[in-house]
């Protein structure tokens, strides 16, 4: 009975990177109750903690952006 679903996956580092997916690459998947779905891919700079913090902020802003819009 959720109104919003969100998935995050990525390479926060320090390992796990490839040429096509460097450290800081993060993918987001969103679904809102009306059935609208979308995904986004971003790159964030910094160490593991910085990438994780930026990812959380981006994800929450993405949900709010589409709920308000």
GROMACS .gro file of N, CA and C in nm:
model
  207
    1UNK      N    1   0.081  -0.121   0.000
    1UNK     CA    2   0.000   0.000   0.000
    1UNK      C    3   0.085   0.127   0.000
    2UNK      N    4   0.206   0.115  -0.052
    2UNK     CA    5   0.295   0.231  -0.056
    2UNK      C    6   0.254   0.328  -0.166
    3UNK      N    7   0.280   0.455  -0.144
    3UNK     CA    8   0.255   0.557  -0.244
    3UNK      C    9   0.376   0.582  -0.333
    4UNK      N   10   0.493   0.546  -0.282
    4UNK     CA   11   0.618   0.571  -0.354
    4UNK      C   12   0.710   0.451  -0.333
    5UNK      N   13   0.782   0.413  -0.439
    5UNK     CA   14   0.888   0.312  -0.427
    5UNK      C   15   1.014   0.370  -0.490
    6UNK      N   16   1.126   0.337  -0.430
    6UNK     CA   17   1.254   0.392  -0.473
    6UNK      C   18   1.359   0.283  -0.462
    7UNK      N   19   1.443   0.272  -0.564
    7UNK     CA   20   1.555   0.179  -0.562
    7UNK      C   21   1.682   0.255  -0.598
    8UNK      N   22   1.791   0.223  -0.528
    8UNK     CA   23   1.920   0.286  -0.553
    8UNK      C   24   2.025   0.176  -0.564
    9UNK      N   25   2.109   0.187  -0.665
    9UNK     CA   26   2.221   0.095  -0.679
    9UNK      C   27   2.336   0.171  -0.741
   10UNK      N   28   2.457   0.139  -0.698
   10UNK     CA   29   2.569   0.210  -0.757
   10UNK      C   30   2.703   0.165  -0.704
   11UNK      N   31   2.804   0.241  -0.739
   11UNK     CA   32   2.942   0.214  -0.701
   11UNK      C   33   2.987   0.329  -0.611
   12UNK      N   34   2.979   0.307  -0.480
   12UNK     CA   35   3.019   0.411  -0.385
   12UNK      C   36   3.169   0.408  -0.357
   13UNK      N   37   3.235   0.299  -0.389
   13UNK     CA   38   3.379   0.288  -0.370
   13UNK      C   39   3.415   0.229  -0.235
   14UNK      N   40   3.538   0.212  -0.207
   14UNK     CA   41   3.650   0.249  -0.294
   14UNK      C   42   3.673   0.151  -0.409
   15UNK      N   43   3.621   0.029  -0.400
   15UNK     CA   44   3.640  -0.069  -0.507
   15UNK      C   45   3.512  -0.087  -0.586
   16UNK      N   46   3.516  -0.182  -0.680
   16UNK     CA   47   3.399  -0.219  -0.755
   16UNK      C   48   3.378  -0.144  -0.886
   17UNK      N   49   3.465  -0.050  -0.914
   17UNK     CA   50   3.446   0.032  -1.035
   17UNK      C   51   3.495  -0.042  -1.159
   18UNK      N   52   3.438  -0.002  -1.273
   18UNK     CA   53   3.485  -0.046  -1.404
   18UNK      C   54   3.503   0.078  -1.491
   19UNK      N   55   3.553   0.060  -1.610
   19UNK     CA   56   3.571   0.173  -1.701
   19UNK      C   57   3.436   0.239  -1.731
   20UNK      N   58   3.332   0.157  -1.751
   20UNK     CA   59   3.199   0.210  -1.782
   20UNK      C   60   3.123   0.260  -1.660
   21UNK      N   61   3.162   0.213  -1.542
   21UNK     CA   62   3.095   0.252  -1.418
   21UNK      C   63   3.199   0.291  -1.313
   22UNK      N   64   3.248   0.413  -1.320
   22UNK     CA   65   3.349   0.457  -1.223
   22UNK      C   66   3.287   0.478  -1.085
   23UNK      N   67   3.372   0.483  -0.984
   23UNK     CA   68   3.325   0.514  -0.849
   23UNK      C   69   3.245   0.644  -0.854
   24UNK      N   70   3.130   0.644  -0.791
   24UNK     CA   71   3.042   0.760  -0.790
   24UNK      C   72   2.923   0.746  -0.882
   25UNK      N   73   2.920   0.640  -0.964
   25UNK     CA   74   2.806   0.614  -1.052
   25UNK      C   75   2.691   0.555  -0.971
   26UNK      N   76   2.576   0.617  -0.978
   26UNK     CA   77   2.459   0.571  -0.901
   26UNK      C   78   2.335   0.575  -0.991
   27UNK      N   79   2.256   0.468  -0.986
   27UNK     CA   80   2.132   0.457  -1.063
   27UNK      C   81   2.013   0.459  -0.968
   28UNK      N   82   1.908   0.527  -1.009
   28UNK     CA   83   1.788   0.542  -0.928
   28UNK      C   84   1.667   0.493  -1.007
   29UNK      N   85   1.576   0.425  -0.941
   29UNK     CA   86   1.449   0.386  -1.000
   29UNK      C   87   1.336   0.435  -0.911
   30UNK      N   88   1.236   0.497  -0.970
   30UNK     CA   89   1.125   0.556  -0.895
   30UNK      C   90   0.992   0.505  -0.949
   31UNK      N   91   0.895   0.487  -0.861
   31UNK     CA   92   0.756   0.458  -0.900
   31UNK      C   93   0.668   0.534  -0.803
   32UNK      N   94   0.568   0.605  -0.856
   32UNK     CA   95   0.471   0.670  -0.767
   32UNK      C   96   0.334   0.608  -0.791
   33UNK      N   97   0.245   0.631  -0.698
   33UNK     CA   98   0.118   0.560  -0.691
   33UNK      C   99   0.037   0.565  -0.819
   34UNK      N  100   0.045   0.673  -0.894
   34UNK     CA  101  -0.034   0.681  -1.018
   34UNK      C  102   0.022   0.594  -1.130
   35UNK      N  103   0.130   0.521  -1.101
   35UNK     CA  104   0.188   0.431  -1.199
   35UNK      C  105   0.303   0.490  -1.278
   36UNK      N  106   0.336   0.616  -1.254
   36UNK     CA  107   0.447   0.679  -1.324
   36UNK      C  108   0.579   0.617  -1.276
   37UNK      N  109   0.662   0.577  -1.370
   37UNK     CA  110   0.793   0.522  -1.337
   37UNK      C  111   0.900   0.597  -1.414
   38UNK      N  112   1.018   0.606  -1.357
   38UNK     CA  113   1.130   0.666  -1.426
   38UNK      C  114   1.260   0.622  -1.359
   39UNK      N  115   1.366   0.635  -1.432
   39UNK     CA  116   1.497   0.603  -1.377
   39UNK      C  117   1.596   0.712  -1.418
   40UNK      N  118   1.700   0.724  -1.340
   40UNK     CA  119   1.803   0.825  -1.365
   40UNK      C  120   1.938   0.767  -1.326
   41UNK      N  121   2.041   0.813  -1.393
   41UNK     CA  122   2.178   0.772  -1.362
   41UNK      C  123   2.260   0.898  -1.338
   42UNK      N  124   2.333   0.900  -1.228
   42UNK     CA  125   2.411   1.018  -1.191
   42UNK      C  126   2.554   0.978  -1.156
   43UNK      N  127   2.639   1.077  -1.147
   43UNK     CA  128   2.775   1.056  -1.098
   43UNK      C  129   2.802   1.159  -0.990
   44UNK      N  130   2.848   1.111  -0.874
   44UNK     CA  131   2.881   1.197  -0.761
   44UNK      C  132   3.029   1.187  -0.730
   45UNK      N  133   3.086   1.296  -0.683
   45UNK     CA  134   3.228   1.299  -0.646
   45UNK      C  135   3.245   1.278  -0.497
   46UNK      N  136   3.365   1.236  -0.459
   46UNK     CA  137   3.398   1.221  -0.318
   46UNK      C  138   3.424   1.077  -0.279
   47UNK      N  139   3.446   1.058  -0.148
   47UNK     CA  140   3.471   0.924  -0.097
   47UNK      C  141   3.338   0.849  -0.081
   48UNK      N  142   3.345   0.728  -0.028
   48UNK     CA  143   3.228   0.643  -0.015
   48UNK      C  144   3.115   0.712   0.062
   49UNK      N  145   3.148   0.773   0.173
   49UNK     CA  146   3.046   0.840   0.255
   49UNK      C  147   2.983   0.957   0.179
   50UNK      N  148   3.064   1.033   0.107
   50UNK     CA  149   3.011   1.147   0.031
   50UNK      C  150   2.918   1.100  -0.080
   51UNK      N  151   2.955   0.993  -0.149
   51UNK     CA  152   2.870   0.940  -0.257
   51UNK      C  153   2.738   0.892  -0.198
   52UNK      N  154   2.743   0.824  -0.084
   52UNK     CA  155   2.621   0.774  -0.021
   52UNK      C  156   2.530   0.889   0.024
   53UNK      N  157   2.587   0.990   0.084
   53UNK     CA  158   2.506   1.105   0.129
   53UNK      C  159   2.441   1.178   0.011
   54UNK      N  160   2.519   1.202  -0.094
   54UNK     CA  161   2.464   1.269  -0.212
   54UNK      C  162   2.354   1.186  -0.277
   55UNK      N  163   2.370   1.054  -0.275
   55UNK     CA  164   2.270   0.964  -0.333
   55UNK      C  165   2.139   0.971  -0.258
   56UNK      N  166   2.144   0.970  -0.126
   56UNK     CA  167   2.023   0.979  -0.045
   56UNK      C  168   1.952   1.112  -0.071
   57UNK      N  169   2.027   1.220  -0.071
   57UNK     CA  170   1.968   1.352  -0.094
   57UNK      C  171   1.904   1.359  -0.232
   58UNK      N  172   1.974   1.310  -0.334
   58UNK     CA  173   1.922   1.312  -0.469
   58UNK      C  174   1.793   1.230  -0.480
   59UNK      N  175   1.791   1.113  -0.417
   59UNK     CA  176   1.673   1.026  -0.422
   59UNK      C  177   1.553   1.093  -0.357
   60UNK      N  178   1.572   1.150  -0.241
   60UNK     CA  179   1.460   1.217  -0.172
   60UNK      C  180   1.412   1.339  -0.250
   61UNK      N  181   1.504   1.415  -0.306
   61UNK     CA  182   1.465   1.530  -0.387
   61UNK      C  183   1.389   1.485  -0.512
   62UNK      N  184   1.429   1.372  -0.569
   62UNK     CA  185   1.359   1.320  -0.687
   62UNK      C  186   1.217   1.282  -0.656
   63UNK      N  187   1.195   1.218  -0.543
   63UNK     CA  188   1.058   1.183  -0.502
   63UNK      C  189   0.975   1.309  -0.482
   64UNK      N  190   1.029   1.405  -0.409
   64UNK     CA  191   0.956   1.529  -0.382
   64UNK      C  192   0.927   1.607  -0.510
   65UNK      N  193   1.024   1.610  -0.600
   65UNK     CA  194   1.009   1.682  -0.727
   65UNK      C  195   0.890   1.628  -0.806
   66UNK      N  196   0.874   1.498  -0.809
   66UNK     CA  197   0.766   1.439  -0.888
   66UNK      C  198   0.633   1.434  -0.814
   67UNK      N  199   0.636   1.434  -0.684
   67UNK     CA  200   0.510   1.440  -0.609
   67UNK      C  201   0.451   1.581  -0.615
   68UNK      N  202   0.541   1.681  -0.614
   68UNK     CA  203   0.496   1.820  -0.620
   68UNK      C  204   0.455   1.860  -0.762
   69UNK      N  205   0.515   1.795  -0.863
   69UNK     CA  206   0.497   1.835  -1.002
   69UNK      C  207   0.372   1.780  -1.060
   0.00000   0.00000   0.00000
